[in-house]
CSV table of C-alpha atoms in Angstrom, one decimal:
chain,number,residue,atom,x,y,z
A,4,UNK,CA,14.5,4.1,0.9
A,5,UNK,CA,13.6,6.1,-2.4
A,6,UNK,CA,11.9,9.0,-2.3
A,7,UNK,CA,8.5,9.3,-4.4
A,8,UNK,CA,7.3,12.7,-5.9
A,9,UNK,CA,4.0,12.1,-7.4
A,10,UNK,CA,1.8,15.0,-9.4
A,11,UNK,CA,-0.9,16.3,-9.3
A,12,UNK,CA,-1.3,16.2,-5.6
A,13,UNK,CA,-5.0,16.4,-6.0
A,14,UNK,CA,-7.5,17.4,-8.8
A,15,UNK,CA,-11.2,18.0,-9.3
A,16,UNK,CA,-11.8,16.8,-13.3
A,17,UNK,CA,-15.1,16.5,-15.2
A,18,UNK,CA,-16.8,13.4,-16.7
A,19,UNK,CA,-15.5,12.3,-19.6
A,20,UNK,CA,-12.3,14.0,-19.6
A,21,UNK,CA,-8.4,12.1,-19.2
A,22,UNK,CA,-5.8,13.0,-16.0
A,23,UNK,CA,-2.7,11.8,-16.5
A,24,UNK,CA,-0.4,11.4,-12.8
A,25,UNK,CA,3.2,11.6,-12.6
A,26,UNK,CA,5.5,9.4,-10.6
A,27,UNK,CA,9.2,10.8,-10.2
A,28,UNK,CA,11.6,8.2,-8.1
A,29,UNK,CA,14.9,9.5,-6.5
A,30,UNK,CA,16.5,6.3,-7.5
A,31,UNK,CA,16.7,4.1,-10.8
A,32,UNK,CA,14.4,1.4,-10.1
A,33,UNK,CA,13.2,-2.1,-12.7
A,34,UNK,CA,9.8,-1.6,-11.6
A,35,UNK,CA,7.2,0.9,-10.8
A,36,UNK,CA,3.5,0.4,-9.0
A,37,UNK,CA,0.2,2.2,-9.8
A,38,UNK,CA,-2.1,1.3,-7.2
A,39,UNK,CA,-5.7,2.6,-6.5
A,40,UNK,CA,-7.5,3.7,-2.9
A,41,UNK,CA,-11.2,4.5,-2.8
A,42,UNK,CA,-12.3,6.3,0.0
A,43,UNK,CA,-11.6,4.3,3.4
A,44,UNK,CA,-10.8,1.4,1.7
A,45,UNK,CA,-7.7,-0.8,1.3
A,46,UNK,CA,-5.2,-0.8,-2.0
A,47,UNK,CA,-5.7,-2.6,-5.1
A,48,UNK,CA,-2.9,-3.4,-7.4
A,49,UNK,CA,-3.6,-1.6,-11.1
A,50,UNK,CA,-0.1,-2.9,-13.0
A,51,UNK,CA,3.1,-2.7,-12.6
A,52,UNK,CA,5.5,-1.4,-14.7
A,53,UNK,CA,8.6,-2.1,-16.7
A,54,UNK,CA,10.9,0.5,-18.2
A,55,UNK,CA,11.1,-0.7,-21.9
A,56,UNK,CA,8.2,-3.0,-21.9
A,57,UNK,CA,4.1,-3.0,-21.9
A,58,UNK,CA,2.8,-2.6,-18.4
A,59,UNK,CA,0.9,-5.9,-16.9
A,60,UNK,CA,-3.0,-5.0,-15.7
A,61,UNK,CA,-4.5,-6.6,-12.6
A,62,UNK,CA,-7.6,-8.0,-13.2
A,63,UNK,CA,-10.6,-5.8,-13.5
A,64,UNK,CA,-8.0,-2.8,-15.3
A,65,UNK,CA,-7.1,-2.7,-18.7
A,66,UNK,CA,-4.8,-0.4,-21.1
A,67,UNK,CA,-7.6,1.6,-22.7
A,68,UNK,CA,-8.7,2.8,-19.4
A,69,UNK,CA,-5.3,3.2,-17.5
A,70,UNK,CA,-2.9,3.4,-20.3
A,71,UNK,CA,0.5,3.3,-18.6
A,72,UNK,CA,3.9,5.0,-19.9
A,73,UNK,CA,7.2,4.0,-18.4
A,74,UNK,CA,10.0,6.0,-20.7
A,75,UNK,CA,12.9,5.5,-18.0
A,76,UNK,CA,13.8,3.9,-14.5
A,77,UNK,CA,12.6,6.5,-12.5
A,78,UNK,CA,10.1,7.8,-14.3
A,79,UNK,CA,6.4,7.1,-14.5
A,80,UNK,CA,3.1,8.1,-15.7
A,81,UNK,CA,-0.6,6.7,-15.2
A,82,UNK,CA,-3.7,8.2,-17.0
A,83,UNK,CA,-6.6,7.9,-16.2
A,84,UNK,CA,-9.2,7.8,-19.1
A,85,UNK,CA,-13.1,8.8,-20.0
A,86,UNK,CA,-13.3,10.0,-16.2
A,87,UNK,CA,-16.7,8.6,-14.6
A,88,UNK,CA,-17.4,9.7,-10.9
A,89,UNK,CA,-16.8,6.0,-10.3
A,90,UNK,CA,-13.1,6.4,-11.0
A,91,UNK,CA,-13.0,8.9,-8.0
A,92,UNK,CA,-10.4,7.2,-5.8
A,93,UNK,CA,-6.3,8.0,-4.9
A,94,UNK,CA,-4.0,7.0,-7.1
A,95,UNK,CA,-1.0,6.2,-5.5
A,96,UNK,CA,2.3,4.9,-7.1
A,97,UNK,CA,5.2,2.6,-5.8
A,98,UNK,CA,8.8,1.1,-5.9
A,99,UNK,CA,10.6,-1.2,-4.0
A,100,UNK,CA,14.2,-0.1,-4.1
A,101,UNK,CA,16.4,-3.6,-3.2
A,102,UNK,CA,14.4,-6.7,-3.1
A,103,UNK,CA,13.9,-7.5,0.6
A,104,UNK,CA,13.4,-3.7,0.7
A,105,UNK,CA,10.2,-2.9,1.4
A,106,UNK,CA,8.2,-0.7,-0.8
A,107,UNK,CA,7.7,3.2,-0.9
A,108,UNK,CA,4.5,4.9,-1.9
A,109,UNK,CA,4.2,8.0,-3.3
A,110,UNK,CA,1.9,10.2,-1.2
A,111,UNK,CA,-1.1,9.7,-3.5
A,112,UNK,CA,-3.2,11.6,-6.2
A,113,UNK,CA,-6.7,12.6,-4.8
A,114,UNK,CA,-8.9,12.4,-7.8
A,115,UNK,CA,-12.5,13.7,-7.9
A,116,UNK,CA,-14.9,13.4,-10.8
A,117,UNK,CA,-18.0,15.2,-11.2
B,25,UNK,CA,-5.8,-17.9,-1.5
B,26,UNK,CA,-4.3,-14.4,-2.1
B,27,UNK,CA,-6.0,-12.8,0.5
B,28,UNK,CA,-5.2,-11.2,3.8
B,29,UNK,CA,-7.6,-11.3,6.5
B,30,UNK,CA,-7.4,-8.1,8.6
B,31,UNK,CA,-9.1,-7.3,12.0
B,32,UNK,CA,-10.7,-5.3,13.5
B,33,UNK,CA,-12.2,-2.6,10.9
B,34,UNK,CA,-11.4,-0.3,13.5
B,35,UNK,CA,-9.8,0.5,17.3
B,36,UNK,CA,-10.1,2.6,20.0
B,37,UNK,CA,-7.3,2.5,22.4
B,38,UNK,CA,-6.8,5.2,25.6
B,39,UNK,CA,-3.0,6.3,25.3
B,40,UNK,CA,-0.4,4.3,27.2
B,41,UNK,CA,-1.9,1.4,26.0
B,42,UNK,CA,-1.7,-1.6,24.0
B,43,UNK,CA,-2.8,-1.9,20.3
B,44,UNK,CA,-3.2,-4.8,18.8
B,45,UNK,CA,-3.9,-5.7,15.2
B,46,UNK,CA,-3.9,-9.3,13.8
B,47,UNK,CA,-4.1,-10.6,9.7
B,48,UNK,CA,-4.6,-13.8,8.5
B,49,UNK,CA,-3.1,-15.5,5.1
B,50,UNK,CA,-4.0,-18.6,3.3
B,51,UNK,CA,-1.0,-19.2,1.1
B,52,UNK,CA,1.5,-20.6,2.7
B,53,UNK,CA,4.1,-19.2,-0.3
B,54,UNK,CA,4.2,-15.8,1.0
B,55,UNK,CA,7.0,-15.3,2.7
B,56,UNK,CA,7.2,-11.3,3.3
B,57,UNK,CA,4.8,-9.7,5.7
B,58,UNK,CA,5.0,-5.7,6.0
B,59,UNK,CA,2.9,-3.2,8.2
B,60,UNK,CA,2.2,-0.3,6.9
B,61,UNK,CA,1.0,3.0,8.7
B,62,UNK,CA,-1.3,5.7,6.4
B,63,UNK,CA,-1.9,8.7,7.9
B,64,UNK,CA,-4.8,10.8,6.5
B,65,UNK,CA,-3.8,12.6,2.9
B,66,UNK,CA,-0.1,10.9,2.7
B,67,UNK,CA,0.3,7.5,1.3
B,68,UNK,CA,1.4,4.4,3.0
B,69,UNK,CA,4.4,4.1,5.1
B,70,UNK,CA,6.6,1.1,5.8
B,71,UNK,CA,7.0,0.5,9.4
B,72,UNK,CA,7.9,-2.9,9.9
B,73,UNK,CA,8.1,-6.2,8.2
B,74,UNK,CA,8.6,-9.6,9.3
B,75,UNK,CA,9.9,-13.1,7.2
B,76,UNK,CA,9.0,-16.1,8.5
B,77,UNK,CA,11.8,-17.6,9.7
B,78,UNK,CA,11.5,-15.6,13.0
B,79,UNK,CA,8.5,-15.3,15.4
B,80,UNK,CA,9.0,-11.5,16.5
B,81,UNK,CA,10.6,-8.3,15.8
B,82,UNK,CA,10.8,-5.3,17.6
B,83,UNK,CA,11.5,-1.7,16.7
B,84,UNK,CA,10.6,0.7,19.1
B,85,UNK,CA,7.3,0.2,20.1
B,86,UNK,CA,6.2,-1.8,17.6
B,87,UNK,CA,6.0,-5.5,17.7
B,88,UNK,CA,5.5,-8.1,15.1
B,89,UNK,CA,4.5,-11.8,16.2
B,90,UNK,CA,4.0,-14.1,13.8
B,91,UNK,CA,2.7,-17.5,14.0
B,92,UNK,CA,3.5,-19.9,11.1
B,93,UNK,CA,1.5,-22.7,11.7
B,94,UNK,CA,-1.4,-21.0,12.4
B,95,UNK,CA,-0.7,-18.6,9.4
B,96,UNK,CA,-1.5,-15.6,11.5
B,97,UNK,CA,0.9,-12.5,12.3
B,98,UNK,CA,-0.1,-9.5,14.0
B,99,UNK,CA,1.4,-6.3,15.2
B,100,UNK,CA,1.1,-4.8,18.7
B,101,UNK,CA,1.9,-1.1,19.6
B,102,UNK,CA,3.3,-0.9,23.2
B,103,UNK,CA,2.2,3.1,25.1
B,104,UNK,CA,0.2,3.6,22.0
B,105,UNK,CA,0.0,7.7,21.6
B,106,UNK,CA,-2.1,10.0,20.0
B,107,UNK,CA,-0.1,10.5,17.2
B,108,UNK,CA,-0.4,6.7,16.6
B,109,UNK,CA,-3.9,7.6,15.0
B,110,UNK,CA,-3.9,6.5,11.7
B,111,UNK,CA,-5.1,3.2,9.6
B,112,UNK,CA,-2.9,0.7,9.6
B,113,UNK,CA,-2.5,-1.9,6.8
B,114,UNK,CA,-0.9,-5.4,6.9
B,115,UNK,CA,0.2,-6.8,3.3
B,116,UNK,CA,1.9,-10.5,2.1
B,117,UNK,CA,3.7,-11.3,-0.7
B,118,UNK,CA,6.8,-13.4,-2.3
B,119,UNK,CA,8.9,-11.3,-3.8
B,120,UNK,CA,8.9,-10.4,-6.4
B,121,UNK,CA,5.5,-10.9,-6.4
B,122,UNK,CA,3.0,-8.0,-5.8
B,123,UNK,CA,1.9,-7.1,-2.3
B,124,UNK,CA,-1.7,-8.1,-1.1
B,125,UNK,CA,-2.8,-5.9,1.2
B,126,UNK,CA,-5.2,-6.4,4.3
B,127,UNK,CA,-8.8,-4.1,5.0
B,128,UNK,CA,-7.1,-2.2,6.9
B,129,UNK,CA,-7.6,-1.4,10.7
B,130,UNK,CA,-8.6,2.7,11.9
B,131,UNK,CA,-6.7,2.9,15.0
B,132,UNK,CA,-7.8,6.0,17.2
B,133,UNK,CA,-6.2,6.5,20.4
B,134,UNK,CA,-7.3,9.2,22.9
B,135,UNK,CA,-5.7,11.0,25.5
């Protein structure tokens, strides 16, 4: 399976203000997966990904807030835009390596706003 | 019809025994069904996945059965142990379709 490194790890960021996460993959890989994880809940799909193309947005996301670069196959950011407290959550990113595969997560960005 | 019905919200289980987890799908085009185990502060980890063109599979402890008609699948963890403790998520999809993910499950299991 690929291995994930995802930055930062965990940050504390005041309203108003833009993070932008990192997503580093071991392997080459068509497409990447930003996913989102509020506290005890489940995972929702943000978009995926294509190296060399626009990013598709899940319902409910769009560009302006979560604007998206993809400038390689393994290689991967997400930003997260004019911070709100509600926008506390983790941020998690992921690949699936062969089809069939199963897909790797990254072990999260633990985002708090105040 | 994209979702995946999950249960219970949460589980307490006294070590050396059984876990049990079941999820639930409508659509009947899904046709990949993984569980994965998240243990506090680290993302999601594959642990086992299941098509449908076989009713079990086994790895270790860890058991999926899943029921076709009945579009149900659920995992069972045989001498559960503490370090079983974590939330468990099932997930469907057709590939290359995204994964939909189940509520999740907090398994605890005590000594």
């Amino acid at each position: 399976s690929a291995v994930i490194s995802q930055k930062p790890s965990r940050d504390i960021c005041q309203r108003g203000t833009s993070l932008t996460i990192q997503c580093q993959v071991d392997s080459q890989v068509t497409m990447m997966f930003w996913y989102r994880q509020q506290p005890g809940q489940s995972l929702t799909l943000i978009a995926t990904a294509n190296q060399g193309s626009e990013a598709t947005y899940e319902s409910g996301f769009v560009i302006d807030k979560f604007p998206i670069s993809r400038p390689n196959l393994t290689f991967s950011t997400l930003t997260v835009s004019n911070m709100s407290p509600e926008d506390s959550s983790i941020y998690l990113c992921s690949v699936e390596l062969y089809r069939g595969n199963g897909y790797t997560f990254g072990s999260g960005t633990r985002l708090t706003v105040v | 019809q994209q979702q995946v019905k999950q249960s219970p919200q949460s589980l307490i289980v006294q070590k050396g025994g059984i876990s049990i987890i079941n999820c639930a799908y409508e659509n009947t085009a899904f046709d990949y069904f993984p569980w994965y185990q998240q243990f506090p502060g680290k993302g999601p980890a594959l642990l086992i996945a299941i098509r449908p063109d076989v009713s079990e599979k086994k790895e270790g402890r860890f058991t999926i059965s899943f029921n076709k008609s009945a579009k149900q699948f659920s995992l069972h963890i045989m001498d559960s142990q503490p370090g079983d403790s974590a939330t468990y998520f099932c997930a469907a999809s057709k590939p290359p379709d995204k994964l939909i993910f189940g509520t999740g499950t907090r398994l605890q299991v005590f000594p």
